[in-house]
Coordinates of C-alpha atoms and ligand atoms in Angstrom, one line a residue:
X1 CA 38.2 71.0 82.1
X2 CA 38.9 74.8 80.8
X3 CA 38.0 75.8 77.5
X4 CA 39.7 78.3 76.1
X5 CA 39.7 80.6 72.7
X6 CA 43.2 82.0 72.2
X7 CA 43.5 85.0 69.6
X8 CA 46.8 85.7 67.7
X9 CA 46.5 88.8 65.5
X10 CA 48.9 89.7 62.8
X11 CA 52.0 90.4 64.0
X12 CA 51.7 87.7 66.3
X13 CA 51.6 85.1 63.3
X14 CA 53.8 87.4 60.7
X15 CA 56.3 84.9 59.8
X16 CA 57.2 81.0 60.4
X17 CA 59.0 81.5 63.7
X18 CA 56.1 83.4 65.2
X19 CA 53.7 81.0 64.3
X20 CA 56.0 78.5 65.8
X21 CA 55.7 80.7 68.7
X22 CA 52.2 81.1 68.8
X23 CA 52.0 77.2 68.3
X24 CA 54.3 76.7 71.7
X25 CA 51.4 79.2 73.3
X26 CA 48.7 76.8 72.2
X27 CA 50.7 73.4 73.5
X28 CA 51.2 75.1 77.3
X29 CA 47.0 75.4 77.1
X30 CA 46.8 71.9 75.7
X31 CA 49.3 70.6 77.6
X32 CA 47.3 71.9 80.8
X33 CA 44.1 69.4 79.7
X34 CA 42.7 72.5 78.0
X35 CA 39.9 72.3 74.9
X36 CA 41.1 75.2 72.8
X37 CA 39.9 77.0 69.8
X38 CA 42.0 79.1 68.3
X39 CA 41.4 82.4 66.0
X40 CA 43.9 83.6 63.7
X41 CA 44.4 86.7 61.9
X42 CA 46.2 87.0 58.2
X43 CA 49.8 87.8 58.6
X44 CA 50.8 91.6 59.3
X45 CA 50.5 93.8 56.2
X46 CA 48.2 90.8 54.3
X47 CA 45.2 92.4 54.5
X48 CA 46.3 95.9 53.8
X49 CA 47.9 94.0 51.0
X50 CA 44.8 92.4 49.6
X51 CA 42.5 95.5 50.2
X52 CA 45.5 97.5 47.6
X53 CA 44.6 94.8 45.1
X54 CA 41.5 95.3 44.9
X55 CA 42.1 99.2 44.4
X56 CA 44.3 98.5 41.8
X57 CA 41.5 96.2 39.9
X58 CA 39.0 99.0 40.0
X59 CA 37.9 102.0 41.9
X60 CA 34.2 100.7 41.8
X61 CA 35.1 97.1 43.1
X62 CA 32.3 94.6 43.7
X63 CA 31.9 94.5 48.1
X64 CA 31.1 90.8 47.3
X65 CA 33.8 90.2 45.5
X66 CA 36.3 93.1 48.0
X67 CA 35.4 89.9 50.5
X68 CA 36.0 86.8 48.3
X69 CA 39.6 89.0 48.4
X70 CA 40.5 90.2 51.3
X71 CA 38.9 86.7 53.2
X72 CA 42.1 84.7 52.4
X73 CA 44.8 86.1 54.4
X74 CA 43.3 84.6 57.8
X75 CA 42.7 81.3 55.7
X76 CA 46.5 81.2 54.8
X77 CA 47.4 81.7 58.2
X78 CA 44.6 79.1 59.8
X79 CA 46.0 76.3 57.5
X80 CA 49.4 77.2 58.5
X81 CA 49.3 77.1 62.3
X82 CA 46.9 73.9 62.1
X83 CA 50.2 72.4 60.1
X84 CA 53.1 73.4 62.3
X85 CA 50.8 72.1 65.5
X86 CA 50.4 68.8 63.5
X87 CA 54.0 68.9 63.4
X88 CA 54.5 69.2 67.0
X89 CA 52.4 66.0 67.7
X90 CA 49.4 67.8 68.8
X91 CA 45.6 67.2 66.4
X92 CA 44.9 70.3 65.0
X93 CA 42.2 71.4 62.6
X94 CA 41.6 74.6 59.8
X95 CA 38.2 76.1 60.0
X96 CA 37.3 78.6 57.3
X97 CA 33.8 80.9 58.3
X98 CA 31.5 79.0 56.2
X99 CA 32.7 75.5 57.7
X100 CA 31.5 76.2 61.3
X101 CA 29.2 78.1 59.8
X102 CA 29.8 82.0 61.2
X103 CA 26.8 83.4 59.9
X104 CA 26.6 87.3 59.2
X105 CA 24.5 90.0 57.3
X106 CA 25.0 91.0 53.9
X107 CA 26.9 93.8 54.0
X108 CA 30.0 93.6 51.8
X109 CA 33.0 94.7 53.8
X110 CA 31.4 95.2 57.5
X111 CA 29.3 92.4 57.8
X112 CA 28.1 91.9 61.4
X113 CA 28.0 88.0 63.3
X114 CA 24.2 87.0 63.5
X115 CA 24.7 83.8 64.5
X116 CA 27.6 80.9 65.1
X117 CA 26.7 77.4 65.3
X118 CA 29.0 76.3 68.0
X119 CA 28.3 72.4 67.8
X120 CA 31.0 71.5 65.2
X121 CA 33.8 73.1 67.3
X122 CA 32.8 71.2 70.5
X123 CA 32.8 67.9 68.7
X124 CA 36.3 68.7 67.4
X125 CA 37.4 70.2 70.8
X126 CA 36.0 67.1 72.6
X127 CA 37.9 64.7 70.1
X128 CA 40.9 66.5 71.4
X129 CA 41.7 68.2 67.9
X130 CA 42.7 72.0 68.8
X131 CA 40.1 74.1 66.2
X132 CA 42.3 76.9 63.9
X133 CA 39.5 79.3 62.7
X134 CA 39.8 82.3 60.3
X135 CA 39.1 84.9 62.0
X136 CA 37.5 88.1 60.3
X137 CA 35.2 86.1 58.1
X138 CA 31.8 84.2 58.1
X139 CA 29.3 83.0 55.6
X140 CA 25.7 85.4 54.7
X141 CA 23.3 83.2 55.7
X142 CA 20.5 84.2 52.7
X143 CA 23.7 84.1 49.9
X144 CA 26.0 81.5 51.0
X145 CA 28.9 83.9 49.8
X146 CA 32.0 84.9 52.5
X147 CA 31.8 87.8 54.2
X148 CA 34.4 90.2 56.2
X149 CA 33.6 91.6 59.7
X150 CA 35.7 95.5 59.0
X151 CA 39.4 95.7 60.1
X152 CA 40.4 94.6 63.4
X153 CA 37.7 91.7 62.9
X154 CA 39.4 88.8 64.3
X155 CA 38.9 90.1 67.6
X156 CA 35.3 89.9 67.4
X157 CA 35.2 86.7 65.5
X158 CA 37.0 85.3 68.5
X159 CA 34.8 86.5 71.3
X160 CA 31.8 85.7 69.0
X161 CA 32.9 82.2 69.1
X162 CA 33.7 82.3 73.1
X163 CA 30.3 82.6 73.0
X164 CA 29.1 80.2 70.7
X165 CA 31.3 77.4 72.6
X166 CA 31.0 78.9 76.1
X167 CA 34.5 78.8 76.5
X168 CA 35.7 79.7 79.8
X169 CA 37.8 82.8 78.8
X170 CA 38.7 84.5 75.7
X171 CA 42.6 85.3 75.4
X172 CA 43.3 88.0 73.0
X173 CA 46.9 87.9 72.0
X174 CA 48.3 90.9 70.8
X175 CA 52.0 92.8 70.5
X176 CA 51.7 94.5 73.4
X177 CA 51.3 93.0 77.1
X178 CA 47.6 94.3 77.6
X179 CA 46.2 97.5 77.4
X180 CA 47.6 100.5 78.7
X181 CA 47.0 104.0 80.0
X182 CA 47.1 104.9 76.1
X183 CA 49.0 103.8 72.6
X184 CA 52.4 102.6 74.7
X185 CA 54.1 103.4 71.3
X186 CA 53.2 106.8 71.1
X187 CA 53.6 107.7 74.8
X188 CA 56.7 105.4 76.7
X189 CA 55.5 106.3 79.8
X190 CA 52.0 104.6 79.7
X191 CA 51.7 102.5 82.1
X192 CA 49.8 98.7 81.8
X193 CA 46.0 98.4 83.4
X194 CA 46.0 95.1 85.3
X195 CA 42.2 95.6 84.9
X196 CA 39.9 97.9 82.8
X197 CA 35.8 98.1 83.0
X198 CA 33.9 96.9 79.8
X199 CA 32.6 100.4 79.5
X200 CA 36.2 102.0 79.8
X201 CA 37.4 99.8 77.4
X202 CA 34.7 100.7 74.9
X203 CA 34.6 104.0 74.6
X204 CA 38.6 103.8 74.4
X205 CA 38.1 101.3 71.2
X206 CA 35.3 103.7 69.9
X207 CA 37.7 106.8 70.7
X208 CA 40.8 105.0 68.6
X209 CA 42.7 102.5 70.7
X210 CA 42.8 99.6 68.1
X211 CA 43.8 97.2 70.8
X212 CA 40.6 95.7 70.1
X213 CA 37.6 96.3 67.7
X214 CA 34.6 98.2 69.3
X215 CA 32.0 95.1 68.5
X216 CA 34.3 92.7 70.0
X217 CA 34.2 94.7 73.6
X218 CA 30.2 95.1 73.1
X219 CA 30.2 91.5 72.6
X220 CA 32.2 90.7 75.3
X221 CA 29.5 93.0 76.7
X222 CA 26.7 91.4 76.1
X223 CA 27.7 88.2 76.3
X224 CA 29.8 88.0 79.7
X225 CA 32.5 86.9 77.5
X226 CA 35.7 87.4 80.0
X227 CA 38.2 88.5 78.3
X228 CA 41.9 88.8 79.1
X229 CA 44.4 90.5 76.8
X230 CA 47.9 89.5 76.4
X231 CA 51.7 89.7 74.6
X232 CA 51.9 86.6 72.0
X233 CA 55.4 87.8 72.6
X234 CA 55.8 86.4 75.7
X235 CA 58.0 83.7 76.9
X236 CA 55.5 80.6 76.5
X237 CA 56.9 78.9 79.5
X238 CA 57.2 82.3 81.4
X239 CA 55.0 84.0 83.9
X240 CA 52.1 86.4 82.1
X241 CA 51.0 89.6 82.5
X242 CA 48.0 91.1 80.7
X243 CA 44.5 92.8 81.3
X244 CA 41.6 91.6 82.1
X245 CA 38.2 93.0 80.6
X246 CA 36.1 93.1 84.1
X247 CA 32.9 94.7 85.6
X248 CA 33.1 97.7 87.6
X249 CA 32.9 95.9 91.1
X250 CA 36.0 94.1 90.3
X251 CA 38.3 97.2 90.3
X252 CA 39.6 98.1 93.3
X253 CA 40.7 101.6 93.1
X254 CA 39.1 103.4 90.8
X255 CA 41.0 106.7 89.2
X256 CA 39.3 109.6 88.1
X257 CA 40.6 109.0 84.0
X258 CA 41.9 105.3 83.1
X259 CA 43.3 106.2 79.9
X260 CA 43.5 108.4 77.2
X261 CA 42.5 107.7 73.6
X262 CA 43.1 109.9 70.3
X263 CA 42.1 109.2 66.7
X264 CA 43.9 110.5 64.0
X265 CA 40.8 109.8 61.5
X266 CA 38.8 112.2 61.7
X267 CA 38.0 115.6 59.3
X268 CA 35.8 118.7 60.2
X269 CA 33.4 120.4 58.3
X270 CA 32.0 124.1 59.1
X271 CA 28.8 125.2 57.5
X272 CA 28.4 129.4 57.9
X273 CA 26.0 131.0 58.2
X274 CA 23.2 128.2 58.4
X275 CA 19.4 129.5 57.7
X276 CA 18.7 129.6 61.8
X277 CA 15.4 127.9 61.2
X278 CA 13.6 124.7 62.6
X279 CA 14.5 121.5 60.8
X280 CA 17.8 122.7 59.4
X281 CA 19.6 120.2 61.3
X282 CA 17.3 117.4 59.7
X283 CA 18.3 119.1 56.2
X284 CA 21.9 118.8 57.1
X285 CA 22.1 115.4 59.0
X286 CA 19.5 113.2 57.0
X287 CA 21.1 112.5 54.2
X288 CA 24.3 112.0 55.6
X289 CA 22.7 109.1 57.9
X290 CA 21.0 108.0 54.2
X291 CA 24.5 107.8 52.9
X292 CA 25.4 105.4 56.0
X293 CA 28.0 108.6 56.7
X294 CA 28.6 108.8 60.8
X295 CA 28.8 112.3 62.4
X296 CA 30.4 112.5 66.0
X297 CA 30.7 116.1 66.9
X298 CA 28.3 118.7 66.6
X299 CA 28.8 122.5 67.6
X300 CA 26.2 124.9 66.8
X301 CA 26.9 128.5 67.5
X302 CA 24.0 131.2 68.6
X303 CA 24.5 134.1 66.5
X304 CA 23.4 137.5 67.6
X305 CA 21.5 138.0 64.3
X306 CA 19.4 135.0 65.0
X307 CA 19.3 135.0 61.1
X308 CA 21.8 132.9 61.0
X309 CA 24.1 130.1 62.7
X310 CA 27.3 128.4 62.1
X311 CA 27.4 124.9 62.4
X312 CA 30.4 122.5 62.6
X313 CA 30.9 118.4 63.0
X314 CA 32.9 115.8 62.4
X315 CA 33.3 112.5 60.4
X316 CA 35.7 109.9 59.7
X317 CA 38.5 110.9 57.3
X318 CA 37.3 108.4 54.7
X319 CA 34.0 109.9 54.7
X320 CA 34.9 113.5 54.2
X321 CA 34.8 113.7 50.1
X322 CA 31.6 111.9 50.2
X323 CA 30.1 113.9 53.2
X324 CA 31.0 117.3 51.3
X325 CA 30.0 116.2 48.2
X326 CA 26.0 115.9 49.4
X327 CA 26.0 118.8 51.3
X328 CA 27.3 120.9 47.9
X329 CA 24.1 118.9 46.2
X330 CA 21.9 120.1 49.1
X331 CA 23.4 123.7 49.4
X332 CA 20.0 125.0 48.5
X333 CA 17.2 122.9 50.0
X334 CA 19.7 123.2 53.7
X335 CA 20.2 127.3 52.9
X336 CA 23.8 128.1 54.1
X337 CA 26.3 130.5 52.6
X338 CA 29.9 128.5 52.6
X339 CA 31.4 125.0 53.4
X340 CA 34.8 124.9 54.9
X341 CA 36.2 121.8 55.5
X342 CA 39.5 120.4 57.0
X343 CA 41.1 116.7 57.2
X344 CA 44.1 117.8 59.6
X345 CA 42.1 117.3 62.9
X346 CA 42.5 114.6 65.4
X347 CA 40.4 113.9 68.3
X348 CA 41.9 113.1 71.6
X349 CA 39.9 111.5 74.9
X350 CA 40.4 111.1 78.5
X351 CA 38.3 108.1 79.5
X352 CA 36.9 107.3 83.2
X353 CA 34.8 105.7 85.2
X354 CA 35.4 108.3 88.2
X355 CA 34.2 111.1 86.2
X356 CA 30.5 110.1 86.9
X357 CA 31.3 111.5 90.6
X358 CA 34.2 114.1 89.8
X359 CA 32.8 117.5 88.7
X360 CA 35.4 119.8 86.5
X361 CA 37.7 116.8 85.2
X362 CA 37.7 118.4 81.4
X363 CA 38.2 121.8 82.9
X364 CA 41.6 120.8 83.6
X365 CA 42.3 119.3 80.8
X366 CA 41.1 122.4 78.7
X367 CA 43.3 124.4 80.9
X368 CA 46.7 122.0 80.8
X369 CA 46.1 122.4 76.5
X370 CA 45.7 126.0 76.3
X371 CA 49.1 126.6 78.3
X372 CA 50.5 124.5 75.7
X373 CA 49.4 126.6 73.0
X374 CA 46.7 124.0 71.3
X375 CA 43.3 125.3 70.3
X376 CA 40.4 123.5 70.7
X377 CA 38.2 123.0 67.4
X378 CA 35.4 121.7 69.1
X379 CA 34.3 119.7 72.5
X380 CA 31.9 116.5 73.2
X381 CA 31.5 115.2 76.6
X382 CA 29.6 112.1 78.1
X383 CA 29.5 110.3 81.4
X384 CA 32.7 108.6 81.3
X385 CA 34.9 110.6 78.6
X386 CA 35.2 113.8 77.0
X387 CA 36.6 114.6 74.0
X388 CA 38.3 117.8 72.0
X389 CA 39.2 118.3 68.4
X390 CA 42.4 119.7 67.7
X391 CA 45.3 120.1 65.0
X392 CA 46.3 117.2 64.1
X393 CA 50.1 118.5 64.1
X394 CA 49.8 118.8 67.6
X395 CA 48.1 115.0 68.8
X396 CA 51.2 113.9 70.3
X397 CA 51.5 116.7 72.6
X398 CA 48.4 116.5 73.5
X399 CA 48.3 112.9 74.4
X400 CA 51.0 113.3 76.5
X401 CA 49.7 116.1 78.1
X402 CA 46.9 114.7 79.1
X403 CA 48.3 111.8 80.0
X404 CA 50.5 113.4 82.8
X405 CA 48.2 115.9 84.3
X406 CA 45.6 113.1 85.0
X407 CA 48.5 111.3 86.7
X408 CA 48.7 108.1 84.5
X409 CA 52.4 108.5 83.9
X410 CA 54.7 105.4 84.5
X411 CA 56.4 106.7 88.0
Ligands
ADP501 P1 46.6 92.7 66.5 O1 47.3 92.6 65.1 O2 47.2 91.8 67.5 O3 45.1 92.7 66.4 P2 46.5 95.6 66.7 O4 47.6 96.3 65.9 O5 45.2 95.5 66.1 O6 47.1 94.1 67.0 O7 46.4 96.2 68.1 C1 47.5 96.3 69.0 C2 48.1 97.7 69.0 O8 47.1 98.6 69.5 C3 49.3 97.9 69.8 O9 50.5 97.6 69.0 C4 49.3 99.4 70.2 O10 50.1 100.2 69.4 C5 47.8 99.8 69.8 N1 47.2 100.5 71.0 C6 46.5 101.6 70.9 N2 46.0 102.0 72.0 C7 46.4 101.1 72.9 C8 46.2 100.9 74.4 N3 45.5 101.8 75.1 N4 46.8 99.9 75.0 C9 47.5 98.9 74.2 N5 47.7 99.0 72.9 C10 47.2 100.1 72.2
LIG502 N1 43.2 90.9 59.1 C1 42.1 91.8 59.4 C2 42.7 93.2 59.4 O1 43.8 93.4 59.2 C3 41.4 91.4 60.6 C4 42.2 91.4 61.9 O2 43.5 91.5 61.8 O3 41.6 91.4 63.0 O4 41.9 94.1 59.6
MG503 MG1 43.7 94.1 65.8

């Protein structure tokens, strides 16, 4: 008999016809002799909501207490789809984290799963009763208090707990019909993968496709979680189409770039004329890493002086104040003469298996942007993407360009 975990995120349960919806999803599995666990997210705009609230309370909120918060939109909509699939005749049952338990770490916001004790879920899944778990939350294990997993969460609370119940497959259900050649809302002619590697898909959720959140993809990793991804949208009784999560042997053809991500969040920050001196980079990066403050792109220019050297990276957008703000305190012990800083940048990626074995696949790429007139802040490549940082004005364009020269438009 199949076990299965089936995801809906939040626009998939945003209202009481969708969860009805969703609900006609789950009966189709359960109907077919399947055990099935489901994980739910809070309704669409909940959790922005919540997070606003606890803004408005104060600007130096408790994390504890940001979590206690933020925890009950996905317990809302747990309870709600366990009552409507009561309602059709089939068992169902809510889980919140600390029931199961999903134990995390400590930290207040981003907490990460350390462990799930899977046994309570099998015994309701082998009395026939269809599990609804809150997704996004679990339990610290030294505090007993409720935790959050970051945004996009649910999707790694629900391969977490493929995991924990060795379920078969993990179905992510989402408002699109799988994952595509990039963001199909910003760029119509992106076309649907009918498979994507594990590694392709995480570097394109590290890069800013939000079709799923970077742990869940390592988890799915590391634990050999398959994982298919699909439109909740979907006529229940109708064929499906999706994309499954696979290794690299199980893609047939393999094209130079699979997709292309871009991530508006990012801000830039230039130091000139940098003290050229050994351990200036330890001076600059330290306490940023300290701080918990990630940095992505480096460039450091030679200067002819050798006196000095510019140096420019980036971080998140929501870390830019912060980021700034220690390097002002440090100005003296680092020793560099002005800080320039901008928050208009966006980075954009071509991802690829194929570019292990193809030599000058960014060339073209640098090329195809400059005949568009968009400058290029600063470069990073690795094995299987590269990425530039441009103005943010011009992402879009960029995208698209991308998108077509490496062929991934919809014919
Ligand atoms: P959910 O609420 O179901 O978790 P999300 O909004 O988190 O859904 O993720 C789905 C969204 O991800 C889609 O609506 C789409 O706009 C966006 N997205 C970004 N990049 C991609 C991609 N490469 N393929 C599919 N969707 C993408
Ligand atoms: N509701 C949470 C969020 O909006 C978790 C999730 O949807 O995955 O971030
Ligand atoms: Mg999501």
């Amino acid at each position: 008999m199949a076990r299965l975990v089936m995801k809906f995120g939040g626009t998939s349960v945003a209202g009481m016809e969708r969860i009805r919806n969703v609900a006609r999803h789950v009966k189709r599995e359960v109907d077919a002799g399947a055990e099935v666990a489901i994980v739910v997210s809070a309704m669409a705009g909940k959790t922005d909501e919540l997070v606003a609230l606890c803004n408005a309370a104060s600007n130096h909120y408790d994390p504890r207490e940001y979590d206690a918060v933020v925890a009950s939109g996905e317990q809302v909509s747990a309870g709600l789809l366990a009552i409507v699939l009561q309602a059709m005749g089939i068992a169902a049952r809510s889980w919140q984290g600390w029931q199961i338990p999903i134990l995390t770490t400590r930290a207040g916001g981003a907490a990460r799963i350390s462990s799930i004790e899977g046994n309570s879920i099998i015994a309701a899944l082998k009395a026939k009763e269809v599990a609804v778990i809150a997704g996004f939350q679990g339990v610290n294990e030294e505090t007993d208090r409720v935790t959050t997993l970051g945004r996009g969460g649910s999707d790694t609370s629900a391969v977490a707990i493929a995991a924990a119940i060795k379920a078969d497959r993990c179905d992510i259900y989402t408002d699109v019909d799988g994952v595509y050649t990039t963001d199909p809302r910003v760029v119509p002619k992106a076309r649907r993968l009918e498979r994507v590697t594990c590694e392709e898909m995480l570097e394109m959720a590290s890069l800013g496709a939000k079709v799923m959140q970077v742990r869940s993809v390592e988890l799915a990793m590391v634990k050999r979680v398959k994982t298919f991804v699909r439109s909740s949208f979907d006529d229940p009784a109708g064929p499906c189409s999706g994309t499954l999560i696979c290794d690299e042997e199980d893609i047939v053809e393999q094209q130079v770039v699979t997709g292309i991500a871009f991530s508006r969040d990012e801000a830039q920050i230039t130091l000139r004329r940098v003290a050229d001196r050994p351990g200036v980079a330890a001076a600059i990066f330290m306490p940023l890493a300290e701080a918990g403050i990630n940095v992505d792109m480096i460039v450091q220019v030679a200067s002819d002086d050798t006196v000095t050297t510019d140096i420019t990276f980036t971080v998140a957008s929501g870390d830019f104040d912060r980021a700034r703000a220690i390097l002002e305190k440090n100005k003296a012990q680092v020793g560099y003469a002005a800080l320039q800083g901008a928050s208009d940048v966006a980075k954009v990626s071509a991802i690829g298996i194929g570019m292990r074995s193809h030599a000058g696949v960014a060339a073209i790429a640098f090329k195809a942007l400059s005949e568009k007139g968009i400058n290029i802040r600063a470069i990073t490549t690795s094995e299987i993407k590269f990425s530039v940082l441009i103005d943010a004005a011009y992402t879009e364009l960029a995208v698209r360009t991308l998108h077509s020269i490496y062929g991934l438009d919809k014919g």
